[in-house]
RNA sequence: UGCCCAAUGGUGUAAUGGUAGCACUACGGUUUUUGGUGCCGUCUGCGUAGGUUCGAAUCCUGCUUGGGCAACCA
């Protein structure tokens, strides 16, 4: 279980503090049991990572267990494809569940419980339309009115409930409702629907059931059946908690109500600026082809971050830093970036890549001569070793690293100025050659043979160091430069505003907010050391950023994704 | 005009009645064969009005602002 990002804490968040307190008091027989309860209706995103780190992380830290439970009570939205992807992503994040459960495993028990409630006069079958039921529900400021079916005989409800599950009742014709209180200020207590008819086959139980429990009648009960002690979820479920407790009190038949039961505690879900986190909207992006798939590196899904080059530990570290509170925060994406930079800085092998190439010719270097230069793999890690790179008179350098007329603080290649070629020689720029349109097509320089790296002559102070590649000793590669998908800080709110003002479809609102520069594909060059690079391997392209080998990459066609740029103080000066 | 929850630098998060701290960001400086990293430093904060107390970010009340709740979704 990952512990690398769990730095010594001077204080615990309110959820962990409660765990410590409960354990100290010997609650639940001293057990700690949690669960991660995804609905298999989409891919996991970084918001889920926040829940995963809590559910699995605290269980592990305090000797408890965390089970995986798929909340699969709505077959119209759920699919096996999502079940498999969710499991893969949890493992990738670095966690292992105890049991793999499904809410659908409890359908028989839930059914029996519902029957019991009917027999006790605490539930009834309502035959009104959803519109009628909604109208009778009242509003937050006005109490609801009771359904005409509310006090029908128990036997009648029992018979109809059985019928609901037989396949002969059409969807929407009947529901089972808990009989609680139509005037309760908590809307969820106004005779909530606990079972409805769904005819779509279920991905696990097929056509065995036609009556399916609603969330409020499945989630807490599943927790109870499994022996969950701490049930953590996000803030929007605060208003559900009284109902959660109500049904568990019923299951416990009024006995031992204060102990040996699951308790729900809510925390703030993750909001990230310049990021949209809602499975419904992410699904639209995929279906409309705005992105290439759920694992498009611009997606905030875990598989998207993986393909982008984020490491599991960087995501865990980020989650650890943002904390858990009851305040609805908007977190800065820069914090996530700092986490991945911190991680990759320590681990990624440094290589040379010229993303936007321009020719550099060393005019006084013997033609045909080739020298092998030594490169440190990672200056942060002496154990990482070295590798070799070929040097010659015909080079590529970054187009950005030459300016014919440069400002004073420009330390790179400009006529008359010395610059160090990383791991090779100090060279002096002598000029450039342009095409008919005036574009620079080649830069010329002379090298100083005494300044080869490692020789005493190399100790000379030179302001700038640039990277390079030998044109006859490098590989071409496709480099995908990713940037944020959204131009606005809070796409969720901006979308809502556009939809309200223009009355347009979600996808149209989205298109107005997308960053047109979220992906730039470059025809670049990388050093031959990368010929064997494997998918998902991380590298630092020196002076540029961290990159990850895309799964599409093959030895004949290398593809790299930019995970994140290096911090660039020149870019700031240059603005 | 109901019920519930919240509010600490630009962002996020600590301090649990006793010196408002940390991280990110921003901006300086320093080191550096990555304008990276490291190191040092600077700026900016308890929503508001009362009350309790020797003492309040913390407890109480009002106000303000924000969020959630009226799916046969979870």
XYZ file of C-alpha atoms (C1' of nucleotides) in Angstrom:
649
model
C 0.000 0.000 0.000
C 1.405 3.364 -0.932
C 2.750 5.389 1.916
C 5.292 7.553 0.094
C 3.129 10.658 0.080
C 1.955 10.309 3.648
C 4.219 12.797 5.248
C 4.226 13.264 8.957
C 1.134 15.168 9.842
C 0.823 17.561 12.703
C -2.936 17.266 12.488
C -5.533 14.918 11.054
C -8.446 15.849 8.875
C -11.862 15.574 10.515
C -12.576 12.171 9.002
C -9.336 10.572 10.069
C -9.710 12.166 13.520
C -13.104 10.484 13.849
C -11.622 7.127 12.890
C -8.965 7.476 15.556
C -11.599 8.448 18.097
C -13.939 5.579 17.182
C -11.110 3.080 17.319
C -10.008 4.425 20.687
C -13.545 4.077 22.016
C -13.784 0.541 20.728
C -16.737 1.303 18.475
C -17.919 -1.414 16.091
C -15.938 -3.946 18.075
C -12.756 -2.087 17.203
C -13.191 -2.770 13.499
C -12.567 -0.353 10.650
C -14.237 -1.270 7.397
C -14.756 1.028 4.443
C -15.885 0.668 0.883
C -15.355 2.359 -2.434
C -18.761 2.316 -4.153
C -18.521 3.411 -7.801
C -21.457 3.194 -10.155
C -20.198 1.405 -13.290
C -21.588 4.036 -15.630
C -18.379 5.756 -16.711
C -14.669 5.927 -16.188
C -13.075 7.009 -12.936
C -11.769 10.562 -12.849
C -9.451 12.382 -10.516
C -12.374 13.309 -8.298
C -12.830 9.609 -7.621
C -9.152 9.393 -6.768
C -9.881 11.664 -3.845
C -12.507 9.212 -2.565
C -10.297 6.209 -3.308
C -7.369 7.610 -1.362
C -9.628 8.139 1.620
C -11.505 4.846 1.508
C -8.487 2.660 0.821
C -5.876 4.857 2.431
C -7.417 5.149 5.882
C -8.433 1.501 5.970
C -4.836 0.546 5.256
C -3.359 3.012 7.711
C -5.508 1.819 10.604
C -5.476 -1.900 9.965
C -8.939 -2.022 8.445
C -10.217 -3.291 5.130
C -11.682 -1.523 2.166
C -13.919 -3.437 -0.191
C -14.877 -2.546 -3.705
C -18.608 -2.410 -4.242
C -20.214 -1.595 -7.538
C -23.423 0.345 -6.990
C -25.155 -1.324 -9.893
C -28.817 -0.602 -9.248
C -29.593 1.105 -12.557
C -29.090 -1.236 -15.531
C -30.051 1.457 -18.037
C -26.799 3.310 -17.430
C -24.371 0.661 -16.393
C -22.081 -1.632 -18.283
C -19.450 -4.315 -17.792
C -16.951 -2.230 -19.786
C -16.938 0.262 -16.945
C -16.558 -2.401 -14.266
C -13.306 -3.618 -15.806
C -11.948 -0.126 -16.397
C -12.700 0.915 -12.827
C -10.828 -2.066 -11.438
C -7.826 -1.376 -13.625
C -7.702 2.260 -12.554
C -7.913 1.482 -8.846
C -5.020 -0.962 -9.173
C -3.035 1.548 -11.172
C -3.532 4.155 -8.460
C -1.871 1.667 -6.147
C -4.700 0.197 -4.114
C -6.027 -3.283 -3.555
C -9.542 -4.037 -2.372
C -10.544 -6.835 -0.032
C -13.746 -8.256 -1.482
C -15.316 -7.358 -4.770
C -19.007 -6.801 -4.077
C -21.971 -5.703 -6.117
C -25.110 -4.029 -4.826
C -26.914 -6.447 -7.115
C -25.669 -9.265 -4.860
C -28.050 -7.902 -2.227
C -31.172 -7.721 -4.365
C -32.712 -10.739 -2.566
C -32.033 -9.274 0.882
C -33.261 -5.856 -0.176
C -36.379 -7.452 -1.567
C -37.055 -9.210 1.722
C -36.483 -5.999 3.618
C -38.933 -4.168 1.373
C -41.517 -6.888 1.897
C -41.019 -6.570 5.627
C -41.600 -2.827 5.494
C -44.771 -3.343 3.488
C -46.023 -5.879 6.031
C -45.289 -3.454 8.836
C -47.243 -0.733 7.074
C -44.071 1.252 6.372
C -44.147 1.024 2.584
C -46.780 0.956 -0.121
C -47.149 0.602 -3.853
C -48.092 3.829 -5.587
C -49.709 3.647 -9.028
C -49.548 7.321 -9.904
C -47.438 8.788 -12.679
C -44.084 10.323 -11.900
C -45.593 13.753 -12.634
C -48.354 13.250 -10.100
C -45.928 12.016 -7.501
C -43.637 14.974 -8.126
C -46.510 17.416 -7.860
C -47.607 15.940 -4.542
C -44.116 16.095 -3.175
C -44.481 19.823 -2.489
C -41.544 22.178 -2.545
C -38.810 22.921 -0.049
C -41.013 25.686 1.319
C -44.379 23.893 1.057
C -45.301 20.521 2.502
C -46.404 17.730 0.214
C -49.746 15.932 0.135
C -50.289 12.252 0.669
C -50.806 9.843 -2.180
C -54.307 8.353 -2.502
C -52.587 4.940 -2.429
C -50.781 5.672 0.817
C -53.131 3.762 3.058
C -54.082 0.913 0.745
C -54.249 -2.547 2.367
C -50.954 -4.302 3.054
C -52.028 -7.360 1.036
C -52.708 -5.181 -1.997
C -49.244 -3.595 -1.860
C -47.668 -6.975 -1.315
C -49.377 -8.436 -4.364
C -48.560 -5.437 -6.526
C -44.928 -5.397 -5.411
C -44.620 -9.005 -6.518
C -46.237 -8.041 -9.790
C -43.746 -5.190 -10.237
C -41.029 -7.795 -10.346
C -42.835 -10.199 -12.662
C -42.282 -8.337 -15.903
C -45.982 -7.641 -16.464
C -45.866 -4.100 -15.119
C -44.696 -1.408 -17.506
C -41.952 0.976 -16.440
C -43.398 4.022 -14.712
C -46.704 2.418 -13.812
C -45.908 1.467 -10.241
C -43.336 2.258 -7.600
C -42.786 1.190 -4.043
C -42.631 4.088 -1.615
C -41.540 4.231 1.991
C -44.307 5.679 4.139
C -42.575 8.335 6.202
C -43.692 11.984 6.305
C -45.000 14.082 3.428
C -44.544 17.286 5.422
C -40.945 16.727 6.449
C -38.687 19.724 5.741
C -36.188 17.203 4.370
C -37.561 16.400 0.933
C -36.036 12.962 1.056
C -38.402 11.969 3.830
C -41.536 12.727 1.803
C -42.367 9.086 1.086
C -39.279 8.406 -1.027
C -39.511 5.980 -3.918
C -37.519 2.912 -2.981
C -38.250 0.532 -5.863
C -39.063 1.150 -9.505
C -39.600 -1.028 -12.554
C -36.760 -1.293 -15.074
C -36.967 -3.633 -18.022
C -33.477 -3.193 -19.373
C -31.470 -6.357 -18.680
C -28.908 -5.985 -15.923
C -25.253 -6.608 -16.804
C -24.967 -9.157 -13.998
C -28.422 -10.426 -13.157
C -29.894 -10.342 -16.668
C -33.691 -10.636 -16.510
C -33.895 -12.046 -13.018
C -35.293 -8.766 -11.701
C -37.673 -6.146 -12.990
C -38.024 -4.213 -9.770
C -34.841 -2.373 -8.817
C -34.041 -0.592 -5.564
C -33.210 3.111 -5.637
C -29.932 4.457 -4.300
C -31.405 5.374 -0.910
C -32.731 1.881 -0.472
C -29.559 0.138 -1.591
C -26.526 2.063 -0.476
C -26.874 2.213 3.291
C -28.346 -1.259 3.430
C -25.419 -2.642 1.443
C -23.069 -0.960 3.897
C -24.944 -2.615 6.728
C -25.013 -6.083 5.141
C -21.263 -5.943 4.551
C -20.387 -4.670 8.000
C -19.063 -1.326 6.846
C -18.223 0.884 9.812
C -17.363 4.156 8.069
C -19.205 5.199 4.936
C -17.620 8.255 3.374
C -19.197 10.169 0.550
C -19.411 13.675 -0.838
C -21.311 16.668 0.500
C -24.365 16.414 -1.721
C -25.385 13.372 0.288
C -25.648 15.243 3.578
C -29.418 15.513 3.134
C -29.634 11.785 2.511
C -28.005 10.895 5.802
C -31.218 10.951 7.898
C -32.748 8.492 5.455
C -29.578 6.385 5.500
C -29.897 6.206 9.279
C -33.659 5.608 9.150
C -33.362 2.440 7.079
C -30.459 1.119 9.108
C -32.414 1.685 12.316
C -35.154 -0.398 10.716
C -32.706 -3.122 9.731
C -31.399 -3.203 13.273
C -35.008 -3.452 14.448
C -34.451 -0.769 17.025
C -31.692 -2.655 18.821
C -28.142 -1.439 19.568
C -28.767 1.665 17.514
C -25.659 3.550 18.599
C -23.058 0.954 17.786
C -22.145 -1.773 15.323
C -23.538 0.109 12.375
C -22.206 2.093 9.466
C -22.016 5.862 9.844
C -22.016 8.158 6.851
C -19.670 11.138 6.873
C -19.481 13.597 4.015
C -16.476 15.495 2.658
C -15.989 18.043 -0.104
C -15.648 16.633 -3.558
C -12.784 17.684 -5.773
C -13.144 20.746 -7.970
C -10.202 21.626 -10.188
C -9.885 24.820 -12.151
C -9.758 24.610 -15.970
C -11.194 21.117 -15.581
C -14.631 19.625 -15.996
C -15.371 16.733 -13.668
C -18.703 15.155 -14.304
C -19.151 11.741 -15.792
C -22.206 12.932 -17.695
C -20.270 15.722 -19.392
C -17.172 13.639 -19.958
C -19.360 11.122 -21.728
C -20.576 13.904 -24.034
C -16.973 14.835 -24.895
C -16.269 11.233 -25.822
C -19.479 10.654 -27.759
C -19.210 13.923 -29.703
C -15.605 13.214 -30.607
C -14.265 16.353 -28.932
C -11.606 14.110 -27.468
C -10.398 10.802 -28.777
C -11.673 8.560 -26.006
C -11.978 8.266 -22.247
C -8.186 7.978 -22.091
C -7.441 11.026 -24.215
C -4.561 12.745 -22.390
C -6.666 15.886 -22.064
C -9.325 14.032 -20.100
C -9.343 14.277 -16.289
C -10.026 10.547 -16.105
C -7.481 8.379 -14.361
C -6.763 6.613 -17.638
C -6.378 10.019 -19.291
C -3.874 11.149 -16.686
C -2.061 7.842 -17.010
C -1.704 8.287 -20.752
C -0.689 11.896 -20.242
C 2.168 10.664 -18.084
C 0.973 11.436 -14.582
C 2.230 8.919 -12.056
C -0.007 7.271 -9.471
C 2.078 8.694 -6.681
C 1.756 12.230 -8.043
C -2.007 11.916 -7.940
C -1.956 10.500 -4.432
C 0.378 13.271 -3.343
C -1.914 15.881 -4.809
C -4.945 14.410 -3.077
C -3.030 14.352 0.167
C -2.175 18.029 -0.201
C -5.677 19.314 -0.917
C -7.136 17.622 2.146
C -10.682 16.786 3.162
C -13.025 19.404 4.573
C -16.667 20.431 4.354
C -15.904 23.549 2.336
C -16.692 23.454 -1.375
C -13.268 24.429 -2.679
C -11.915 25.090 -6.161
C -8.404 23.692 -6.321
C -5.605 25.036 -8.445
C -4.417 22.746 -11.228
C -0.924 24.117 -10.576
C -0.838 22.085 -7.394
C -1.351 18.876 -9.358
C 1.354 19.955 -11.787
C 3.767 20.660 -8.977
C 3.095 17.171 -7.615
C 3.908 15.472 -10.901
C 6.974 17.636 -11.482
C 8.246 16.802 -8.031
C 7.768 13.116 -8.717
C 9.217 13.059 -12.228
C 12.116 15.346 -11.337
C 13.308 12.648 -8.990
C 12.756 9.710 -11.340
C 12.659 10.633 -15.026
C 15.683 9.998 -17.231
C 16.939 13.139 -18.960
C 17.138 12.941 -22.719
C 17.551 15.352 -25.589
C 14.713 16.042 -27.958
C 14.347 18.853 -30.439
C 10.657 19.520 -30.711
C 10.672 22.373 -33.259
C 13.918 21.832 -35.140
C 16.206 24.204 -36.994
C 19.622 23.333 -38.475
C 22.830 24.282 -36.715
C 26.095 23.728 -38.576
C 29.437 23.827 -36.781
C 31.527 25.205 -39.620
C 34.962 24.449 -38.156
C 34.172 20.922 -36.954
C 35.609 18.233 -39.279
C 33.006 16.921 -41.657
C 32.351 13.238 -41.116
C 33.783 13.234 -37.627
C 31.542 11.769 -34.917
C 32.170 11.888 -31.183
C 30.288 10.047 -28.446
C 29.339 12.375 -25.619
C 28.379 11.236 -22.165
C 25.041 12.304 -20.653
C 23.994 12.075 -17.031
C 20.680 10.244 -16.821
C 19.422 12.115 -13.807
C 21.348 14.756 -11.880
C 19.004 14.178 -8.938
C 19.977 10.528 -8.764
C 23.654 9.530 -9.109
C 22.638 5.856 -9.225
C 20.768 6.449 -12.469
C 23.992 6.286 -14.491
C 24.814 7.758 -17.882
C 24.244 7.147 -21.563
C 25.917 8.282 -24.783
C 24.870 10.595 -27.565
C 26.579 11.234 -30.932
C 27.937 14.661 -31.858
C 28.826 15.918 -35.336
C 28.979 19.121 -37.366
C 25.377 18.787 -38.572
C 22.969 19.400 -35.724
C 19.386 20.187 -34.901
C 18.617 22.771 -32.274
C 15.355 24.184 -31.017
C 14.062 27.000 -33.232
C 13.428 28.996 -30.045
C 17.119 28.811 -29.205
C 18.196 31.143 -31.997
C 17.349 34.805 -32.490
C 19.015 36.973 -35.100
C 18.331 40.065 -33.075
C 18.078 39.188 -29.455
C 17.099 41.162 -26.390
C 19.692 41.760 -23.739
C 18.718 38.909 -21.450
C 18.613 36.289 -24.186
C 21.332 33.790 -23.304
C 20.992 31.488 -26.282
C 22.246 31.420 -29.854
C 22.570 34.829 -31.445
C 25.352 36.158 -33.700
C 28.553 36.910 -31.805
C 27.393 35.221 -28.583
C 28.821 32.114 -26.980
C 26.606 29.312 -25.843
C 27.282 25.880 -24.448
C 25.997 22.829 -26.257
C 24.971 20.556 -23.415
C 27.465 17.748 -22.808
C 29.604 18.896 -25.810
C 31.394 22.126 -26.732
C 31.128 25.846 -26.288
C 30.283 27.384 -29.637
C 30.066 30.922 -30.953
C 27.291 31.842 -33.316
C 28.594 33.332 -36.558
C 25.374 33.976 -38.413
C 22.462 32.385 -40.204
C 21.133 31.620 -43.656
C 17.611 32.523 -44.767
C 15.293 31.425 -47.538
C 13.685 33.771 -50.056
C 10.892 34.624 -47.618
C 13.401 35.618 -44.996
C 12.880 32.613 -42.740
C 15.961 31.395 -40.951
C 16.766 27.925 -42.311
C 20.201 27.355 -40.882
C 22.321 28.711 -38.076
C 26.114 28.699 -38.238
C 28.589 28.523 -35.377
C 32.236 27.759 -34.636
C 33.271 25.505 -31.812
C 36.190 25.753 -29.419
C 37.945 22.326 -29.364
C 39.342 23.000 -25.877
C 35.898 23.195 -24.319
C 34.662 19.658 -24.700
C 32.752 18.666 -21.560
C 35.123 17.169 -19.033
C 38.172 19.082 -20.288
C 39.587 21.982 -18.228
C 38.624 24.386 -21.009
C 34.992 23.597 -20.417
C 35.036 25.355 -17.073
C 34.612 28.732 -18.688
C 31.502 30.627 -17.627
C 28.923 30.770 -20.366
C 25.486 32.203 -19.718
C 23.440 29.804 -21.781
C 23.325 26.075 -22.368
C 21.178 24.587 -25.110
C 20.424 21.041 -26.184
C 21.020 19.613 -29.648
C 20.849 16.450 -31.750
C 23.130 15.185 -34.511
C 21.059 15.195 -37.690
C 22.494 11.879 -38.871
C 22.270 10.229 -35.465
C 18.747 10.832 -34.205
C 15.222 9.508 -34.641
C 12.180 11.326 -35.859
C 9.242 11.241 -33.508
C 5.722 12.535 -33.196
C 5.451 14.780 -30.190
C 2.018 15.698 -28.904
C 1.965 18.914 -26.943
C -1.057 18.944 -24.695
C -2.480 21.948 -22.958
C -5.602 22.515 -20.892
C -8.846 21.508 -22.596
C -10.793 24.506 -21.292
C -10.047 28.185 -21.654
C -12.063 29.183 -18.614
C -11.261 28.599 -14.993
C -14.617 27.120 -14.099
C -16.076 25.370 -17.154
C -19.016 23.966 -15.190
C -20.303 27.406 -14.226
C -19.448 28.956 -17.584
C -21.348 26.205 -19.367
C -24.390 26.642 -17.178
C -24.344 30.358 -17.896
C -24.110 29.890 -21.662
C -26.862 27.307 -21.667
C -29.095 29.651 -19.725
C -28.352 32.675 -21.906
C -28.474 30.965 -25.278
C -30.757 28.064 -24.538
C -28.347 25.821 -26.426
C -27.336 22.198 -26.090
C -24.589 21.250 -23.667
C -22.223 20.348 -26.488
C -22.650 23.771 -28.109
C -21.885 25.491 -24.861
C -18.833 23.271 -24.517
C -17.506 24.160 -27.944
C -17.503 27.834 -27.018
C -15.247 27.137 -24.058
C -12.742 24.675 -25.476
C -9.128 25.692 -25.813
C -8.307 25.494 -29.547
C -4.662 24.897 -28.632
C -5.268 21.923 -26.359
C -3.252 19.723 -28.718
C -0.401 20.544 -31.052
C 1.312 17.736 -32.938
C 4.974 18.305 -33.792
C 7.327 16.482 -36.115
C 10.329 16.312 -33.890
C 13.588 14.511 -33.298
C 14.773 12.544 -30.307
C 18.060 10.896 -29.474
C 18.655 7.276 -30.483
C 18.713 6.278 -26.822
C 14.904 6.392 -27.037
C 14.623 3.801 -29.803
C 13.638 1.146 -27.283
C 11.368 3.336 -25.167
C 8.311 1.465 -23.942
C 4.742 2.779 -23.709
C 4.088 4.783 -20.543
C 7.787 5.256 -19.804
C 8.566 8.725 -18.463
C 11.346 11.002 -19.660
C 12.435 14.539 -19.211
C 13.123 16.214 -22.515
C 15.817 18.484 -21.218
C 14.865 22.138 -20.968
C 11.374 21.381 -22.313
C 9.251 19.211 -20.108
C 8.262 15.766 -18.986
C 7.069 13.380 -21.659
C 5.558 9.943 -21.695
C 5.648 7.323 -24.420
C 2.152 6.994 -25.860
C 0.660 3.497 -26.153
C 0.365 4.189 -29.901
C 4.142 4.413 -30.116
C 6.057 1.756 -32.091
C 9.795 1.426 -32.754
C 9.160 2.650 -36.299
C 6.947 5.530 -35.243
C 7.729 6.947 -31.845
C 5.022 8.996 -30.158
C 5.497 11.104 -27.040
C 2.925 12.967 -24.991
C 3.815 16.049 -23.047
C 2.854 15.481 -19.441
C 3.757 18.941 -18.193
C 6.270 21.600 -19.157
C 9.277 22.409 -17.066
C 8.912 25.663 -15.199
C 10.160 28.296 -17.579
C 11.296 31.586 -16.109
C 12.492 32.789 -19.531
C 8.978 32.417 -20.918
C 7.830 34.762 -18.168
C 10.548 37.341 -18.765
C 9.767 37.148 -22.446
C 6.086 37.965 -22.031
C -40.472 32.594 1.714
C -38.410 25.986 4.329
C -34.431 22.701 5.879
C -29.183 21.513 5.979
C -23.963 22.890 5.416
C -20.007 26.258 5.054
C -16.769 30.974 5.262
C -8.649 31.751 7.551
C -3.390 35.324 2.163
C -4.480 34.827 -5.080
C -5.582 29.070 -4.277
C -5.977 25.076 -0.846
C -5.251 23.715 4.126
C -3.609 23.920 9.752
C -4.090 26.033 14.582
C -9.606 22.114 18.774
C -10.065 29.086 24.309
C -3.489 31.159 24.763
C 2.523 33.866 19.447
C -2.286 32.839 12.839
C 1.536 28.252 10.468
C 2.286 25.040 5.965
C 1.948 23.964 0.675
C 1.009 25.839 -4.222
C 1.087 30.426 -6.963
C 3.480 35.273 -7.720
C 7.874 38.218 -7.098
C 13.168 38.848 -5.682
C 18.169 36.696 -4.637
C 21.681 32.508 -4.844
C 23.670 27.882 -6.876
C 23.679 25.355 -11.499
C 26.810 22.455 -18.241
C 18.565 22.040 -17.990
C 16.378 29.963 -17.862
C 14.995 22.833 -14.673
C 16.278 21.232 -9.555
C 18.128 22.910 -4.773
C 18.728 26.853 -1.176
C 17.378 31.838 0.952
C 13.900 35.683 1.133
C 9.367 39.014 0.109
C 4.127 40.260 -0.566
C -0.796 39.156 0.689
C -5.315 36.400 5.550
C -9.274 35.041 10.453
C -16.671 37.690 5.836
C -19.530 41.259 9.183
C -21.824 43.282 13.849
C -22.474 42.144 18.680
C -21.976 38.826 23.061
C -19.318 35.295 26.636
C -14.124 35.337 28.580
C -8.286 37.704 31.729
C -7.915 36.077 26.629
C -11.877 34.195 20.618
C -9.947 32.072 13.988
C -11.965 28.739 17.746
C -17.876 29.208 21.962
C -23.045 31.931 21.401
C -26.481 35.300 18.519
C -27.845 38.335 14.351
C -26.425 39.693 9.456
C -23.886 38.972 4.726
C -22.099 35.758 1.100
C -21.568 30.933 -1.054
C -23.072 25.706 -1.587
C -26.681 21.617 -1.246
C -31.897 19.663 -1.144
C -38.153 19.382 -4.663
C -34.665 12.375 -10.649
C -39.036 6.208 -11.144
C -30.016 8.982 -11.262
C -26.088 7.755 -8.009
